[in-house]
PDB file of C-alpha atoms in Angstrom:
ATOM      1  CA  UNK A 127      61.126 -15.141  25.925  1.00 45.00           C
ATOM      2  CA  UNK A 128      61.056 -18.381  23.514  1.00 47.00           C
ATOM      3  CA  UNK A 129      61.879 -21.385  24.887  1.00 48.00           C
ATOM      4  CA  UNK A 130      64.509 -22.236  22.247  1.00 45.00           C
ATOM      5  CA  UNK A 131      66.296 -19.221  23.128  1.00 49.00           C
ATOM      6  CA  UNK A 132      69.794 -20.296  23.700  1.00 55.00           C
ATOM      7  CA  UNK A 133      71.145 -19.723  27.476  1.00 62.00           C
ATOM      8  CA  UNK A 134      74.096 -17.973  27.247  1.00 78.00           C
ATOM      9  CA  UNK A 135      76.010 -18.265  30.614  1.00 82.00           C
ATOM     10  CA  UNK A 136      78.812 -15.801  30.885  1.00 83.00           C
ATOM     11  CA  UNK A 137      82.381 -17.648  30.933  1.00 82.00           C
ATOM     12  CA  UNK A 138      82.984 -16.650  34.039  1.00 81.00           C
ATOM     13  CA  UNK A 139      80.630 -17.858  35.590  1.00 81.00           C
ATOM     14  CA  UNK A 140      81.163 -21.766  34.157  1.00 81.00           C
ATOM     15  CA  UNK A 141      84.991 -21.175  34.698  1.00 84.00           C
ATOM     16  CA  UNK A 142      85.556 -19.558  38.106  1.00 85.00           C
ATOM     17  CA  UNK A 143      83.669 -21.641  40.920  1.00 87.00           C
ATOM     18  CA  UNK A 144      81.960 -19.299  43.361  1.00 88.00           C
ATOM     19  CA  UNK A 145      84.787 -20.095  45.795  1.00 89.00           C
ATOM     20  CA  UNK A 146      87.065 -18.392  44.611  1.00 91.00           C
ATOM     21  CA  UNK A 147      85.483 -14.767  44.210  1.00 92.00           C
ATOM     22  CA  UNK A 148      84.788 -15.399  48.091  1.00 93.00           C
ATOM     23  CA  UNK A 149      89.017 -16.239  49.019  1.00 93.00           C
ATOM     24  CA  UNK A 150      88.965 -13.264  46.873  1.00 94.00           C
ATOM     25  CA  UNK A 151      86.640 -10.455  48.744  1.00 95.00           C
ATOM     26  CA  UNK A 152      87.867 -11.722  51.752  1.00 95.00           C
ATOM     27  CA  UNK A 153      91.218 -10.789  50.347  1.00 95.00           C
ATOM     28  CA  UNK A 154      90.256  -7.420  49.584  1.00 95.00           C
ATOM     29  CA  UNK A 155      88.491  -7.061  53.473  1.00 96.00           C
ATOM     30  CA  UNK A 156      91.243  -7.783  54.795  1.00 96.00           C
ATOM     31  CA  UNK A 157      93.843  -5.748  53.408  1.00 95.00           C
ATOM     32  CA  UNK A 158      91.072  -2.728  54.379  1.00 95.00           C
ATOM     33  CA  UNK A 159      91.115  -3.811  57.798  1.00 95.00           C
ATOM     34  CA  UNK A 160      95.695  -4.052  57.736  1.00 94.00           C
ATOM     35  CA  UNK A 161      95.287  -0.592  56.685  1.00 93.00           C
ATOM     36  CA  UNK A 162      92.978   1.151  59.161  1.00 93.00           C
ATOM     37  CA  UNK A 163      94.600  -0.943  61.684  1.00 92.00           C
ATOM     38  CA  UNK A 164      98.227   0.526  60.643  1.00 91.00           C
ATOM     39  CA  UNK A 165      97.783   3.859  59.441  1.00 88.00           C
ATOM     40  CA  UNK A 166      97.235   7.246  61.061  1.00 86.00           C
ATOM     41  CA  UNK A 167      96.353   9.065  58.871  1.00 88.00           C
ATOM     42  CA  UNK A 168      92.442   9.849  58.383  1.00 90.00           C
ATOM     43  CA  UNK A 169      92.376   9.994  54.604  1.00 91.00           C
ATOM     44  CA  UNK A 170      93.987   6.716  54.331  1.00 92.00           C
ATOM     45  CA  UNK A 171      91.659   5.416  57.028  1.00 93.00           C
ATOM     46  CA  UNK A 172      88.841   6.456  55.416  1.00 93.00           C
ATOM     47  CA  UNK A 173      90.243   4.836  51.438  1.00 94.00           C
ATOM     48  CA  UNK A 174      90.253   1.385  53.318  1.00 95.00           C
ATOM     49  CA  UNK A 175      87.196   1.911  54.597  1.00 95.00           C
ATOM     50  CA  UNK A 176      85.829   2.538  51.240  1.00 94.00           C
ATOM     51  CA  UNK A 177      87.978  -0.579  50.240  1.00 94.00           C
ATOM     52  CA  UNK A 178      85.702  -2.787  52.899  1.00 95.00           C
ATOM     53  CA  UNK A 179      83.234  -1.538  51.665  1.00 94.00           C
ATOM     54  CA  UNK A 180      84.009  -2.809  47.829  1.00 95.00           C
ATOM     55  CA  UNK A 181      85.565  -5.661  48.543  1.00 95.00           C
ATOM     56  CA  UNK A 182      81.250  -6.798  50.320  1.00 95.00           C
ATOM     57  CA  UNK A 183      79.689  -5.089  46.612  1.00 95.00           C
ATOM     58  CA  UNK A 184      82.600  -7.177  44.542  1.00 94.00           C
ATOM     59  CA  UNK A 185      80.794 -10.454  46.948  1.00 94.00           C
ATOM     60  CA  UNK A 186      77.081  -9.281  46.663  1.00 94.00           C
ATOM     61  CA  UNK A 187      77.181  -8.286  43.103  1.00 94.00           C
ATOM     62  CA  UNK A 188      79.164 -12.148  42.262  1.00 93.00           C
ATOM     63  CA  UNK A 189      76.325 -13.923  44.389  1.00 92.00           C
ATOM     64  CA  UNK A 190      73.649 -12.009  42.481  1.00 92.00           C
ATOM     65  CA  UNK A 191      75.195 -13.249  39.000  1.00 90.00           C
ATOM     66  CA  UNK A 192      75.715 -16.572  39.997  1.00 90.00           C
ATOM     67  CA  UNK A 193      72.316 -17.307  41.059  1.00 89.00           C
ATOM     68  CA  UNK A 194      70.620 -14.889  38.779  1.00 88.00           C
ATOM     69  CA  UNK A 195      68.715 -13.027  41.446  1.00 88.00           C
ATOM     70  CA  UNK A 196      68.544  -8.995  40.615  1.00 90.00           C
ATOM     71  CA  UNK A 197      68.069  -7.898  44.651  1.00 91.00           C
ATOM     72  CA  UNK A 198      71.858  -8.652  45.024  1.00 91.00           C
ATOM     73  CA  UNK A 199      72.700  -5.674  42.591  1.00 92.00           C
ATOM     74  CA  UNK A 200      70.134  -3.323  43.699  1.00 94.00           C
ATOM     75  CA  UNK A 201      71.580  -3.679  47.262  1.00 94.00           C
ATOM     76  CA  UNK A 202      74.897  -2.729  45.646  1.00 94.00           C
ATOM     77  CA  UNK A 203      73.409   0.218  44.428  1.00 93.00           C
ATOM     78  CA  UNK A 204      71.884   1.632  47.808  1.00 94.00           C
ATOM     79  CA  UNK A 205      75.465   0.695  49.033  1.00 94.00           C
ATOM     80  CA  UNK A 206      76.555   2.860  46.753  1.00 93.00           C
ATOM     81  CA  UNK A 207      74.260   5.320  47.429  1.00 93.00           C
ATOM     82  CA  UNK A 208      74.949   5.366  51.071  1.00 93.00           C
ATOM     83  CA  UNK A 209      79.146   5.555  50.190  1.00 92.00           C
ATOM     84  CA  UNK A 210      78.752   8.679  48.704  1.00 92.00           C
ATOM     85  CA  UNK A 211      77.036  10.267  51.130  1.00 93.00           C
ATOM     86  CA  UNK A 212      79.318   8.505  53.870  1.00 93.00           C
ATOM     87  CA  UNK A 213      82.225   9.888  52.367  1.00 93.00           C
ATOM     88  CA  UNK A 214      80.156  13.800  52.053  1.00 92.00           C
ATOM     89  CA  UNK A 215      80.130  13.882  55.320  1.00 93.00           C
ATOM     90  CA  UNK A 216      83.306  12.143  56.807  1.00 93.00           C
ATOM     91  CA  UNK A 217      85.547  14.449  54.441  1.00 92.00           C
ATOM     92  CA  UNK A 218      83.618  17.124  55.820  1.00 91.00           C
ATOM     93  CA  UNK A 219      84.345  16.233  59.031  1.00 90.00           C
ATOM     94  CA  UNK A 220      87.985  15.150  58.726  1.00 90.00           C
ATOM     95  CA  UNK A 221      88.474  19.099  57.277  1.00 89.00           C
ATOM     96  CA  UNK A 222      86.999  20.429  60.654  1.00 88.00           C
ATOM     97  CA  UNK A 223      90.224  18.081  62.192  1.00 87.00           C
ATOM     98  CA  UNK A 224      92.662  19.497  60.211  1.00 87.00           C
ATOM     99  CA  UNK A 225      91.087  23.260  61.109  1.00 85.00           C
ATOM    100  CA  UNK A 226      90.993  22.539  64.613  1.00 83.00           C
ATOM    101  CA  UNK A 227      94.199  20.271  65.394  1.00 82.00           C
ATOM    102  CA  UNK A 228      96.038  21.906  61.809  1.00 81.00           C
ATOM    103  CA  UNK A 229      96.850  17.966  60.959  1.00 81.00           C
ATOM    104  CA  UNK A 230      94.653  15.105  60.042  1.00 83.00           C
ATOM    105  CA  UNK A 231      96.947  12.439  62.536  1.00 84.00           C
ATOM    106  CA  UNK A 232      94.364  10.566  64.549  1.00 84.00           C
ATOM    107  CA  UNK A 233      96.911  10.288  67.434  1.00 81.00           C
ATOM    108  CA  UNK A 234      95.570  14.211  67.968  1.00 80.00           C
ATOM    109  CA  UNK A 235      92.595  13.183  68.901  1.00 81.00           C
ATOM    110  CA  UNK A 236      92.611  11.613  72.403  1.00 81.00           C
ATOM    111  CA  UNK A 237      90.481  13.633  74.212  1.00 79.00           C
ATOM    112  CA  UNK A 238      87.996  10.708  74.345  1.00 78.00           C
ATOM    113  CA  UNK A 239      90.497   8.019  75.382  1.00 75.00           C
ATOM    114  CA  UNK A 240      90.095   7.670  78.928  1.00 67.00           C
TER     115      UNK A 240
ATOM    116  CA  UNK B  29      97.459 -27.828  44.209  1.00 72.00           C
ATOM    117  CA  UNK B  30      96.949 -29.801  42.292  1.00 77.00           C
ATOM    118  CA  UNK B  31      93.361 -28.852  41.657  1.00 78.00           C
ATOM    119  CA  UNK B  32      94.294 -25.626  41.392  1.00 80.00           C
ATOM    120  CA  UNK B  33      96.737 -26.412  38.571  1.00 81.00           C
ATOM    121  CA  UNK B  34      94.221 -28.459  36.891  1.00 82.00           C
ATOM    122  CA  UNK B  35      91.617 -25.216  37.390  1.00 79.00           C
ATOM    123  CA  UNK B  36      93.876 -23.136  35.534  1.00 81.00           C
ATOM    124  CA  UNK B  37      94.236 -25.646  32.897  1.00 80.00           C
ATOM    125  CA  UNK B  38      91.146 -25.816  31.360  1.00 80.00           C
ATOM    126  CA  UNK B  39      90.845 -21.910  31.267  1.00 82.00           C
ATOM    127  CA  UNK B  40      89.946 -19.629  28.332  1.00 84.00           C
ATOM    128  CA  UNK B  41      91.302 -16.228  28.087  1.00 84.00           C
ATOM    129  CA  UNK B  42      88.363 -14.582  29.488  1.00 85.00           C
ATOM    130  CA  UNK B  43      89.208 -16.601  32.529  1.00 86.00           C
ATOM    131  CA  UNK B  44      92.758 -16.216  33.506  1.00 89.00           C
ATOM    132  CA  UNK B  45      91.428 -12.352  33.255  1.00 91.00           C
ATOM    133  CA  UNK B  46      89.736 -13.109  36.009  1.00 91.00           C
ATOM    134  CA  UNK B  47      93.338 -14.267  37.182  1.00 92.00           C
ATOM    135  CA  UNK B  48      94.715 -10.781  36.205  1.00 93.00           C
ATOM    136  CA  UNK B  49      92.201  -8.498  37.673  1.00 94.00           C
ATOM    137  CA  UNK B  50      92.227 -10.389  40.756  1.00 94.00           C
ATOM    138  CA  UNK B  51      95.836 -10.270  40.738  1.00 95.00           C
ATOM    139  CA  UNK B  52      95.984  -6.685  39.727  1.00 96.00           C
ATOM    140  CA  UNK B  53      93.480  -5.481  42.049  1.00 95.00           C
ATOM    141  CA  UNK B  54      94.499  -6.971  45.267  1.00 95.00           C
ATOM    142  CA  UNK B  55      98.276  -5.517  44.344  1.00 96.00           C
ATOM    143  CA  UNK B  56      96.767  -1.656  44.395  1.00 96.00           C
ATOM    144  CA  UNK B  57      94.589  -2.760  47.076  1.00 95.00           C
ATOM    145  CA  UNK B  58      97.914  -3.377  48.956  1.00 95.00           C
ATOM    146  CA  UNK B  59      99.666  -0.449  47.935  1.00 95.00           C
ATOM    147  CA  UNK B  60      96.400   2.119  48.939  1.00 93.00           C
ATOM    148  CA  UNK B  61      97.470   0.690  52.499  1.00 92.00           C
ATOM    149  CA  UNK B  62     101.397   1.055  52.374  1.00 91.00           C
ATOM    150  CA  UNK B  63     101.940   4.280  50.260  1.00 90.00           C
ATOM    151  CA  UNK B  64     103.615   7.030  51.909  1.00 86.00           C
ATOM    152  CA  UNK B  65     102.231   9.363  49.644  1.00 87.00           C
ATOM    153  CA  UNK B  66      98.754  10.155  50.368  1.00 88.00           C
ATOM    154  CA  UNK B  67      98.053  11.148  46.223  1.00 89.00           C
ATOM    155  CA  UNK B  68      99.808   7.407  45.429  1.00 91.00           C
ATOM    156  CA  UNK B  69      97.002   6.028  47.707  1.00 92.00           C
ATOM    157  CA  UNK B  70      94.120   7.872  45.991  1.00 93.00           C
ATOM    158  CA  UNK B  71      95.320   6.937  42.553  1.00 93.00           C
ATOM    159  CA  UNK B  72      95.951   3.461  43.504  1.00 95.00           C
ATOM    160  CA  UNK B  73      92.533   2.841  44.983  1.00 94.00           C
ATOM    161  CA  UNK B  74      91.080   4.532  41.368  1.00 94.00           C
ATOM    162  CA  UNK B  75      93.264   2.164  40.187  1.00 95.00           C
ATOM    163  CA  UNK B  76      91.461  -0.680  42.471  1.00 95.00           C
ATOM    164  CA  UNK B  77      88.117   0.964  41.735  1.00 95.00           C
ATOM    165  CA  UNK B  78      88.647   0.195  38.414  1.00 95.00           C
ATOM    166  CA  UNK B  79      89.476  -3.469  38.172  1.00 95.00           C
ATOM    167  CA  UNK B  80      86.473  -3.871  40.206  1.00 95.00           C
ATOM    168  CA  UNK B  81      84.226  -2.736  37.680  1.00 95.00           C
ATOM    169  CA  UNK B  82      85.617  -5.254  34.969  1.00 94.00           C
ATOM    170  CA  UNK B  83      84.812  -7.378  37.486  1.00 94.00           C
ATOM    171  CA  UNK B  84      81.723  -6.462  37.296  1.00 94.00           C
ATOM    172  CA  UNK B  85      81.425  -6.680  33.848  1.00 92.00           C
ATOM    173  CA  UNK B  86      83.182  -9.943  33.571  1.00 91.00           C
ATOM    174  CA  UNK B  87      79.907 -10.886  35.274  1.00 91.00           C
ATOM    175  CA  UNK B  88      77.872  -9.341  33.226  1.00 89.00           C
ATOM    176  CA  UNK B  89      76.676  -6.616  35.948  1.00 90.00           C
ATOM    177  CA  UNK B  90      76.949  -3.860  33.340  1.00 91.00           C
ATOM    178  CA  UNK B  91      75.357  -1.436  35.182  1.00 92.00           C
ATOM    179  CA  UNK B  92      76.735  -1.576  38.171  1.00 93.00           C
ATOM    180  CA  UNK B  93      79.900  -1.523  36.176  1.00 94.00           C
ATOM    181  CA  UNK B  94      78.978   1.741  35.035  1.00 94.00           C
ATOM    182  CA  UNK B  95      77.260   2.949  38.462  1.00 93.00           C
ATOM    183  CA  UNK B  96      80.926   1.838  39.717  1.00 93.00           C
ATOM    184  CA  UNK B  97      83.520   4.066  37.675  1.00 94.00           C
ATOM    185  CA  UNK B  98      80.880   7.058  37.626  1.00 93.00           C
ATOM    186  CA  UNK B  99      80.267   7.366  41.501  1.00 91.00           C
ATOM    187  CA  UNK B 100      83.164   5.330  42.600  1.00 89.00           C
ATOM    188  CA  UNK B 101      86.492   6.520  40.411  1.00 87.00           C
ATOM    189  CA  UNK B 102      84.666   9.567  39.718  1.00 88.00           C
ATOM    190  CA  UNK B 103      82.594  11.197  41.887  1.00 89.00           C
ATOM    191  CA  UNK B 104      83.935   9.889  45.329  1.00 91.00           C
ATOM    192  CA  UNK B 105      87.600   9.556  44.068  1.00 91.00           C
ATOM    193  CA  UNK B 106      87.715  13.516  43.274  1.00 91.00           C
ATOM    194  CA  UNK B 107      86.272  14.229  46.533  1.00 91.00           C
ATOM    195  CA  UNK B 108      89.198  12.452  48.408  1.00 91.00           C
ATOM    196  CA  UNK B 109      91.563  14.057  45.656  1.00 90.00           C
ATOM    197  CA  UNK B 110      90.436  17.277  46.182  1.00 89.00           C
ATOM    198  CA  UNK B 111      90.396  17.286  50.146  1.00 89.00           C
ATOM    199  CA  UNK B 112      93.896  15.765  50.300  1.00 89.00           C
ATOM    200  CA  UNK B 113      95.163  18.836  47.658  1.00 87.00           C
ATOM    201  CA  UNK B 114      92.848  22.093  49.751  1.00 84.00           C
ATOM    202  CA  UNK B 115      94.877  19.545  53.123  1.00 83.00           C
ATOM    203  CA  UNK B 116      98.268  20.436  51.715  1.00 73.00           C
ATOM    204  CA  UNK B 117      99.633  17.159  53.509  1.00 69.00           C
ATOM    205  CA  UNK B 118     103.469  17.493  51.831  1.00 60.00           C
ATOM    206  CA  UNK B 119     105.322  19.316  54.541  1.00 51.00           C
ATOM    207  CA  UNK B 120     104.630  17.296  57.837  1.00 52.00           C
ATOM    208  CA  UNK B 121     105.558  13.562  57.105  1.00 55.00           C
ATOM    209  CA  UNK B 122     103.432  10.814  58.724  1.00 57.00           C
ATOM    210  CA  UNK B 123     105.521   9.430  61.353  1.00 59.00           C
ATOM    211  CA  UNK B 124     103.650   6.084  61.363  1.00 61.00           C
ATOM    212  CA  UNK B 125     102.562   3.700  64.193  1.00 68.00           C
ATOM    213  CA  UNK B 126     104.903   1.287  66.065  1.00 79.00           C
ATOM    214  CA  UNK B 127     106.582  -1.597  64.516  1.00 84.00           C
ATOM    215  CA  UNK B 128     104.714  -3.747  67.483  1.00 88.00           C
ATOM    216  CA  UNK B 129     101.211  -2.204  66.508  1.00 86.00           C
ATOM    217  CA  UNK B 130     101.681  -2.864  62.425  1.00 88.00           C
ATOM    218  CA  UNK B 131     102.800  -6.536  63.593  1.00 92.00           C
ATOM    219  CA  UNK B 132      99.870  -7.071  65.964  1.00 92.00           C
ATOM    220  CA  UNK B 133      97.527  -5.767  63.427  1.00 92.00           C
ATOM    221  CA  UNK B 134      99.218  -7.699  60.610  1.00 93.00           C
ATOM    222  CA  UNK B 135      98.253 -11.037  62.668  1.00 95.00           C
ATOM    223  CA  UNK B 136      95.050 -10.044  63.859  1.00 94.00           C
ATOM    224  CA  UNK B 137      94.195  -9.665  59.610  1.00 94.00           C
ATOM    225  CA  UNK B 138      95.825 -12.404  59.175  1.00 94.00           C
ATOM    226  CA  UNK B 139      93.420 -14.713  61.834  1.00 95.00           C
ATOM    227  CA  UNK B 140      91.072 -13.133  60.034  1.00 94.00           C
ATOM    228  CA  UNK B 141      91.531 -14.335  56.535  1.00 94.00           C
ATOM    229  CA  UNK B 142      92.512 -18.419  58.057  1.00 95.00           C
ATOM    230  CA  UNK B 143      89.158 -17.909  59.609  1.00 95.00           C
ATOM    231  CA  UNK B 144      87.448 -17.096  57.229  1.00 93.00           C
ATOM    232  CA  UNK B 145      88.859 -19.159  55.142  1.00 92.00           C
ATOM    233  CA  UNK B 146      88.015 -22.500  57.393  1.00 93.00           C
ATOM    234  CA  UNK B 147      84.879 -21.194  57.028  1.00 92.00           C
ATOM    235  CA  UNK B 148      84.426 -21.628  53.250  1.00 90.00           C
ATOM    236  CA  UNK B 149      85.974 -24.653  53.408  1.00 89.00           C
ATOM    237  CA  UNK B 150      82.924 -25.781  55.582  1.00 89.00           C
ATOM    238  CA  UNK B 151      80.275 -23.963  54.103  1.00 85.00           C
ATOM    239  CA  UNK B 152      78.504 -24.615  51.277  1.00 84.00           C
ATOM    240  CA  UNK B 153      78.114 -21.888  48.448  1.00 82.00           C
ATOM    241  CA  UNK B 154      76.756 -24.456  45.735  1.00 80.00           C
ATOM    242  CA  UNK B 155      77.815 -23.117  42.487  1.00 80.00           C
ATOM    243  CA  UNK B 156      74.966 -21.695  39.203  1.00 80.00           C
ATOM    244  CA  UNK B 157      71.526 -23.370  37.827  1.00 79.00           C
ATOM    245  CA  UNK B 158      72.420 -23.916  34.302  1.00 78.00           C
ATOM    246  CA  UNK B 159      68.821 -24.887  33.509  1.00 79.00           C
ATOM    247  CA  UNK B 160      67.218 -21.902  35.342  1.00 78.00           C
ATOM    248  CA  UNK B 161      70.418 -18.871  34.540  1.00 82.00           C
ATOM    249  CA  UNK B 162      69.241 -15.541  33.003  1.00 82.00           C
ATOM    250  CA  UNK B 163      72.230 -13.800  31.920  1.00 79.00           C
ATOM    251  CA  UNK B 164      70.272 -10.555  31.754  1.00 81.00           C
ATOM    252  CA  UNK B 165      70.086 -10.118  35.553  1.00 82.00           C
ATOM    253  CA  UNK B 166      72.096  -7.260  36.181  1.00 82.00           C
ATOM    254  CA  UNK B 167      71.317  -5.341  32.508  1.00 87.00           C
ATOM    255  CA  UNK B 168      69.785  -1.790  33.604  1.00 90.00           C
ATOM    256  CA  UNK B 169      65.910  -2.919  32.026  1.00 89.00           C
ATOM    257  CA  UNK B 170      66.233  -5.808  34.531  1.00 88.00           C
ATOM    258  CA  UNK B 171      67.456  -3.922  37.855  1.00 90.00           C
ATOM    259  CA  UNK B 172      65.003  -1.000  36.889  1.00 91.00           C
ATOM    260  CA  UNK B 173      61.765  -3.192  37.108  1.00 91.00           C
ATOM    261  CA  UNK B 174      63.281  -4.497  40.779  1.00 91.00           C
ATOM    262  CA  UNK B 175      64.174  -0.552  41.746  1.00 91.00           C
ATOM    263  CA  UNK B 176      60.933   0.669  41.253  1.00 93.00           C
ATOM    264  CA  UNK B 177      59.189  -2.222  41.886  1.00 91.00           C
ATOM    265  CA  UNK B 178      59.774  -3.444  45.393  1.00 91.00           C
ATOM    266  CA  UNK B 179      62.820  -1.403  46.467  1.00 93.00           C
ATOM    267  CA  UNK B 180      60.749   2.280  45.284  1.00 94.00           C
ATOM    268  CA  UNK B 181      59.892   3.030  48.628  1.00 94.00           C
ATOM    269  CA  UNK B 182      63.937   2.772  49.734  1.00 93.00           C
ATOM    270  CA  UNK B 183      64.692   4.244  46.950  1.00 93.00           C
ATOM    271  CA  UNK B 184      62.676   7.151  47.748  1.00 94.00           C
ATOM    272  CA  UNK B 185      64.465   7.271  51.266  1.00 94.00           C
ATOM    273  CA  UNK B 186      68.114   7.357  49.884  1.00 94.00           C
ATOM    274  CA  UNK B 187      67.025  10.723  48.181  1.00 94.00           C
ATOM    275  CA  UNK B 188      66.020  11.944  51.713  1.00 95.00           C
ATOM    276  CA  UNK B 189      69.455  10.894  52.892  1.00 95.00           C
ATOM    277  CA  UNK B 190      71.816  13.012  50.040  1.00 94.00           C
ATOM    278  CA  UNK B 191      69.810  15.922  51.445  1.00 95.00           C
ATOM    279  CA  UNK B 192      70.596  15.124  54.914  1.00 94.00           C
ATOM    280  CA  UNK B 193      73.953  14.492  53.057  1.00 94.00           C
ATOM    281  CA  UNK B 194      74.676  17.786  51.888  1.00 93.00           C
ATOM    282  CA  UNK B 195      73.195  19.862  54.651  1.00 94.00           C
ATOM    283  CA  UNK B 196      75.728  18.137  56.975  1.00 92.00           C
ATOM    284  CA  UNK B 197      78.166  18.472  54.897  1.00 91.00           C
ATOM    285  CA  UNK B 198      77.468  22.028  54.392  1.00 90.00           C
ATOM    286  CA  UNK B 199      77.141  22.971  57.839  1.00 90.00           C
ATOM    287  CA  UNK B 200      80.078  20.958  59.353  1.00 87.00           C
ATOM    288  CA  UNK B 201      82.675  22.691  56.312  1.00 82.00           C
ATOM    289  CA  UNK B 202      81.105  26.112  57.034  1.00 82.00           C
ATOM    290  CA  UNK B 203      83.805  28.021  59.120  1.00 74.00           C
ATOM    291  CA  UNK B 204      82.312  29.667  61.982  1.00 71.00           C
ATOM    292  CA  UNK B 205      82.655  33.465  63.359  1.00 65.00           C
ATOM    293  CA  UNK B 206      86.152  32.741  65.094  1.00 64.00           C
ATOM    294  CA  UNK B 207      88.124  29.702  63.521  1.00 61.00           C
ATOM    295  CA  UNK B 208      91.064  30.835  62.132  1.00 59.00           C
ATOM    296  CA  UNK B 209      91.642  31.441  58.303  1.00 56.00           C
ATOM    297  CA  UNK B 210      94.074  28.625  56.201  1.00 52.00           C
TER     298      UNK B 210
END
C-alpha cells in the first residue's frame, strides 16, 4: 500500500454522526420489544425477535465501519449463522405446537404458568 | 432541534439516502409488528431486511450486505412464509391482547427508548479517525483474512451448530406414530 494513496472515506461516515446510528438501532430494537410484548401469534413474536437481532447487527456494522475494525463484521457474520440455525429449530417447534394445540396462539401454552 | 436543521443543510444526496432508508426501515418495522395478516408482516420484514442491506452498502460493508440478503431475505424469510402458508392460519383471526396489556407494552418500550437515549447523551462514542481510516474494512478480502485467521475455530464450530440444528429440526418436525394428520 503506497503512502500517497488517497484515503477514501464513505460519504455517510463523513456526514452522519455515529450517535444517529445508535438512535436508529435502538428504535428498531424497541419496536421489536413492543412486538414481542403485544402480539400473541407465535410466528410474529419470532419475527420481532429477528428484528431485534438485526438492530444489533446494524449497530455492530456501524461501529465496525466507523472504527475500521473488521472484527465487528465477523461477529455479525456469526450472528447471522446462529440466527439461521435458530430459525430452523424455532419454526420446527412452532409447527409442533400447531400440531398439538391446532393454533399458534401463545395464550394456549399456559401449562408452565403457575 | 437547530442542530438537526444545520445537520440537514450540510447533507449530500448520500446523506439524504441514509435518512430515507432509516425512515423506510423504521416504518416497515412498525408494519411488521402491527399488521393483522401474518403474510403482510413477513413482506414488511423482507422490506426491512432489504433496507438494512442498503445501510450496510452505505457503510461500505458490501460482503455483509450480500450475506444479509442471501441469508435473511432469502433463506429465513422463505422458511417463515412457507410455515405460515403451511399452517393455513386464515380461518382463525387472532384475537389480540387487551388494550391494557398493549398500553403497558408500549410504556415499557418507550421507557427503554428514553433510558437508552439518556445513556447515549452521556456516552462518548467518538467518531471516525480520518488518518487511520481503512475503506476496505468490509470487503471480502479483509474479512476473509480475519475470519479464516483469528476466528477459524468458531467458524468450524458453526458448522457443528448447523449439523445439530438440522438434526433437531428434522427430529422435531417428524410425525410420530400417534400424531394427527393435518
